[in-house]
Amino acid sequence: DGGITQSPKYLFRKEGQNVTLSCEQNLNHDAMYWYRQDPGQGLRLIYYSQIVNDFQKGDIAEGYSVSREKKESFPLTVTSAQKNPTAFYLCASTPRGGGSYEQYFGPGTRLTVT
Amino acid sequence: AQRVTQPEKLLSVFKGAPVELKCNYSYSGSPELFWYVQYSRQRLQLLLRHISRESIKGFTADLNKGETSFHLKKPFAQEEDSAMYYCAPGDSGNTGKLIFGQGTTLQVKP
């Protein structure tokens, strides 16, 4: 079953703790993306990676970190420095990093920090 | 800066009525343009892209370069069209990024 998976579906953390969200794809896609979805604000890009071992900051990277050690995986760490971490997080991938391709989305992880 | 505006947060119509979801962008160049849809409890997915010029589920989108708009239209709305719709031009810097609008919730009433 091909596709892009995110785990867990729901995540709860205490303030001050770092938390890592998983994103895996078996589509053999080069590029992967992390978005944050908040009501009334659409999707905002956190980080993206056009190729393995490389990644760039998106529009709202502060308080987040990523790694891209394997083509299939692009985990996102929400650090304690992120001021408002409670949100719905979406991961996506595309076949190539340049040009304009359809982005394939995962089911999302809802993070609640109290 | 590249910006996308979807002026309506919520659009409510009756079944069978025409629908137009507005999208305006401020870009230089000729970005590739997409509409994505998120049905309840489903993943965000591509609805249509400008370059393919296809009609998907009865929806079409016309690019107006003069007005920099890419409005989504359907002549007769169905209840199953109720969803969140996002307009998303591609980034002009050839990075593969998409710039998403704020989204419009379409509610089709019976």
Short mmCIF file of C-alpha atoms in Angstrom, two decimals:
data_model
loop_
_atom_site.label_atom_id
_atom_site.label_comp_id
_atom_site.label_asym_id
_atom_site.label_seq_id
_atom_site.Cartn_x
_atom_site.Cartn_y
_atom_site.Cartn_z
CA ASP A 1 0.00 0.00 0.00
CA GLY A 2 1.84 3.10 -1.22
CA GLY A 3 1.51 6.49 0.27
CA ILE A 4 2.59 8.90 2.93
CA THR A 5 2.01 8.14 6.59
CA GLN A 6 2.17 10.25 9.72
CA SER A 7 2.19 9.06 13.26
CA PRO A 8 0.75 9.36 15.74
CA LYS A 9 -2.66 10.73 14.80
CA TYR A 10 -3.01 12.55 18.13
CA LEU A 11 -0.20 13.66 20.39
CA PHE A 12 -0.32 15.30 23.78
CA ARG A 13 2.63 16.94 25.48
CA LYS A 14 3.39 19.13 28.44
CA GLU A 15 4.75 22.59 27.88
CA GLY A 16 8.54 22.66 27.84
CA GLN A 17 8.95 19.23 26.26
CA ASN A 18 10.27 18.60 22.79
CA VAL A 19 8.20 16.27 20.63
CA THR A 20 8.95 14.57 17.30
CA LEU A 21 6.35 13.94 14.63
CA SER A 22 6.94 11.16 12.17
CA CYS A 23 6.47 11.34 8.39
CA GLU A 24 7.27 8.41 6.11
CA GLN A 25 6.66 7.89 2.39
CA ASN A 26 7.17 4.92 0.09
CA LEU A 27 6.45 6.81 -3.12
CA ASN A 28 10.14 7.25 -3.93
CA HIS A 29 9.62 11.01 -3.85
CA ASP A 30 12.62 13.30 -3.62
CA ALA A 31 10.96 16.25 -1.91
CA MET A 32 9.10 16.43 1.37
CA TYR A 33 7.34 19.26 3.19
CA TRP A 34 5.96 20.10 6.62
CA TYR A 35 2.99 22.41 7.02
CA ARG A 36 1.07 23.69 9.95
CA GLN A 37 -2.70 24.09 9.58
CA ASP A 38 -4.54 26.53 11.86
CA PRO A 39 -8.18 27.60 11.50
CA GLY A 40 -8.52 30.67 9.31
CA GLN A 41 -4.84 30.69 8.37
CA GLY A 42 -4.61 27.98 5.80
CA LEU A 43 -1.43 25.95 5.53
CA ARG A 44 1.88 27.53 6.40
CA LEU A 45 5.18 25.97 5.41
CA ILE A 46 7.52 25.06 8.24
CA TYR A 47 10.41 23.25 6.53
CA TYR A 48 11.01 21.51 3.27
CA SER A 49 13.58 19.17 1.80
CA GLN A 50 14.19 18.88 -1.91
CA ILE A 51 16.64 16.01 -1.60
CA VAL A 52 18.03 13.72 1.05
CA ASN A 53 20.54 15.30 3.48
CA ASP A 54 19.33 18.78 2.59
CA PHE A 55 16.51 20.97 3.90
CA GLN A 56 15.46 24.62 4.00
CA LYS A 57 13.40 26.78 6.31
CA GLY A 58 9.90 27.68 5.31
CA ASP A 59 7.89 30.68 6.41
CA ILE A 60 7.48 29.71 10.08
CA ALA A 61 10.54 27.64 10.98
CA GLU A 62 11.24 29.21 14.37
CA GLY A 63 10.89 26.67 17.16
CA TYR A 64 11.02 23.68 14.82
CA SER A 65 13.79 21.42 13.54
CA VAL A 66 13.96 18.64 10.95
CA SER A 67 16.31 16.03 9.55
CA ARG A 68 16.40 14.19 6.24
CA GLU A 69 18.81 11.29 6.65
CA LYS A 70 16.74 8.92 4.52
CA LYS A 71 14.72 9.56 1.40
CA GLU A 72 11.63 7.98 2.93
CA SER A 73 11.63 9.87 6.20
CA PHE A 74 11.33 13.53 7.22
CA PRO A 75 10.69 13.84 10.98
CA LEU A 76 9.72 17.18 12.52
CA THR A 77 10.69 18.14 16.05
CA VAL A 78 8.60 20.74 17.80
CA THR A 79 10.87 22.27 20.42
CA SER A 80 10.04 24.04 23.63
CA ALA A 81 11.00 27.28 21.87
CA GLN A 82 7.89 27.13 19.69
CA LYS A 83 5.54 29.62 21.34
CA ASN A 84 2.25 28.21 20.12
CA PRO A 85 2.77 24.56 19.20
CA THR A 86 -0.81 23.32 19.47
CA ALA A 87 -1.90 22.76 15.87
CA PHE A 88 -2.59 20.25 13.13
CA TYR A 89 0.60 19.26 11.30
CA LEU A 90 0.63 18.00 7.74
CA CYS A 91 3.43 16.32 5.85
CA ALA A 92 3.56 16.18 2.05
CA SER A 93 5.82 14.90 -0.69
CA THR A 94 6.40 15.46 -4.40
CA PRO A 95 8.36 13.46 -6.97
CA ARG A 96 10.96 16.19 -7.49
CA GLY A 97 12.00 19.26 -5.59
CA GLY A 98 11.91 21.74 -8.45
CA GLY A 99 9.12 22.69 -10.78
CA SER A 100 5.48 22.37 -9.88
CA TYR A 101 4.18 18.94 -9.01
CA GLU A 102 1.15 17.66 -7.21
CA GLN A 103 1.83 17.40 -3.50
CA TYR A 104 0.66 14.21 -1.79
CA PHE A 105 -0.42 14.69 1.79
CA GLY A 106 -0.37 12.53 4.85
CA PRO A 107 -3.33 12.22 7.22
CA GLY A 108 -1.86 14.69 9.69
CA THR A 109 -0.95 14.74 13.38
CA ARG A 110 -2.89 16.83 15.85
CA LEU A 111 -0.55 18.08 18.56
CA THR A 112 -1.90 19.46 21.81
CA VAL A 113 0.49 21.08 24.26
CA THR A 114 -0.77 21.99 27.73
CA ALA B 1 6.14 38.91 -1.35
CA GLN B 2 4.05 36.16 -2.87
CA ARG B 3 0.53 36.24 -1.51
CA VAL B 4 -2.65 34.31 -2.09
CA THR B 5 -6.04 35.58 -1.01
CA GLN B 6 -9.25 33.63 -0.70
CA PRO B 7 -11.64 36.35 0.43
CA GLU B 8 -14.46 34.11 1.66
CA LYS B 9 -13.98 32.02 4.79
CA LEU B 10 -17.36 30.40 4.32
CA LEU B 11 -19.54 30.03 1.26
CA SER B 12 -22.98 28.56 1.77
CA VAL B 13 -25.22 27.61 -1.15
CA PHE B 14 -28.18 25.38 -1.84
CA LYS B 15 -27.88 22.16 -3.80
CA GLY B 16 -28.11 22.84 -7.52
CA ALA B 17 -26.94 26.44 -7.24
CA PRO B 18 -23.80 27.67 -9.03
CA VAL B 19 -20.64 27.98 -6.99
CA GLU B 20 -17.63 30.25 -7.38
CA LEU B 21 -14.75 30.14 -4.92
CA LYS B 22 -12.51 33.13 -5.40
CA CYS B 23 -8.72 33.12 -5.44
CA ASN B 24 -6.42 36.07 -6.13
CA TYR B 25 -2.66 35.97 -6.11
CA SER B 26 0.08 38.57 -6.21
CA TYR B 27 2.96 37.09 -8.11
CA SER B 28 5.39 37.91 -10.79
CA GLY B 29 5.82 35.46 -13.59
CA SER B 30 3.43 32.67 -14.45
CA PRO B 31 3.05 30.30 -11.53
CA GLU B 32 1.49 26.89 -11.85
CA LEU B 33 -1.88 27.03 -10.12
CA PHE B 34 -3.64 24.35 -8.08
CA TRP B 35 -6.83 23.86 -6.14
CA TYR B 36 -6.76 21.40 -3.25
CA VAL B 37 -9.75 20.03 -1.37
CA GLN B 38 -10.15 18.55 2.10
CA TYR B 39 -13.34 16.58 2.71
CA SER B 40 -14.37 15.81 6.26
CA ARG B 41 -12.08 13.18 7.81
CA GLN B 42 -10.07 12.82 4.62
CA ARG B 43 -6.64 13.92 3.55
CA LEU B 44 -5.94 17.09 1.68
CA GLN B 45 -5.90 16.15 -1.99
CA LEU B 46 -5.47 17.74 -5.36
CA LEU B 47 -8.72 18.80 -7.02
CA LEU B 48 -7.33 20.29 -10.20
CA ARG B 49 -4.35 22.10 -11.67
CA HIS B 50 -4.38 24.78 -14.29
CA ILE B 51 -1.94 23.19 -16.68
CA SER B 52 -4.06 20.06 -17.20
CA ARG B 53 -7.20 22.05 -18.05
CA GLU B 54 -9.32 19.16 -16.80
CA SER B 55 -12.73 19.34 -15.22
CA ILE B 56 -12.75 17.31 -12.02
CA LYS B 57 -16.06 16.47 -10.30
CA GLY B 58 -17.65 19.19 -12.42
CA PHE B 59 -15.26 21.89 -11.20
CA THR B 60 -13.27 24.13 -13.51
CA ALA B 61 -10.87 26.97 -12.82
CA ASP B 62 -10.03 29.78 -15.19
CA LEU B 63 -6.80 31.67 -15.00
CA ASN B 64 -7.17 35.40 -15.53
CA LYS B 65 -3.65 36.75 -15.82
CA GLY B 66 -4.83 40.35 -16.04
CA GLU B 67 -6.66 40.11 -12.73
CA THR B 68 -4.24 37.48 -11.33
CA SER B 69 -7.18 35.34 -10.34
CA PHE B 70 -7.87 31.62 -10.47
CA HIS B 71 -11.46 31.23 -9.36
CA LEU B 72 -12.97 27.76 -8.95
CA LYS B 73 -16.41 27.23 -10.43
CA LYS B 74 -19.12 24.61 -10.64
CA PRO B 75 -22.46 25.20 -12.33
CA PHE B 76 -24.56 22.98 -10.04
CA ALA B 77 -23.36 22.30 -6.50
CA GLN B 78 -23.92 18.91 -4.88
CA GLU B 79 -24.07 18.12 -1.16
CA GLU B 80 -20.93 15.98 -1.49
CA ASP B 81 -19.02 19.09 -2.58
CA SER B 82 -19.13 20.36 0.99
CA ALA B 83 -15.49 20.65 2.04
CA MET B 84 -12.60 23.03 2.64
CA TYR B 85 -11.00 24.34 -0.56
CA TYR B 86 -7.52 25.80 -0.85
CA CYS B 87 -6.06 27.74 -3.73
CA ALA B 88 -2.31 27.10 -4.03
CA PRO B 89 -0.04 28.68 -6.62
CA GLY B 90 3.39 27.16 -7.00
CA ASP B 91 6.37 29.09 -5.75
CA SER B 92 8.00 31.17 -8.46
CA GLY B 93 11.47 30.18 -7.26
CA ASN B 94 11.33 26.65 -8.70
CA THR B 95 11.49 25.05 -5.26
CA GLY B 96 8.37 22.93 -5.59
CA LYS B 97 6.77 24.83 -2.73
CA LEU B 98 3.12 25.75 -2.77
CA ILE B 99 1.77 28.96 -1.31
CA PHE B 100 -1.62 28.18 0.23
CA GLY B 101 -4.50 30.57 0.64
CA GLN B 102 -6.45 30.74 3.88
CA GLY B 103 -9.07 28.34 2.57
CA THR B 104 -12.80 28.57 1.92
CA THR B 105 -15.31 26.26 3.52
CA LEU B 106 -18.04 25.37 1.06
CA GLN B 107 -21.30 24.30 2.61
CA VAL B 108 -23.92 22.90 0.25
CA LYS B 109 -27.34 22.73 1.84
CA PRO B 110 -30.04 20.28 0.73
#
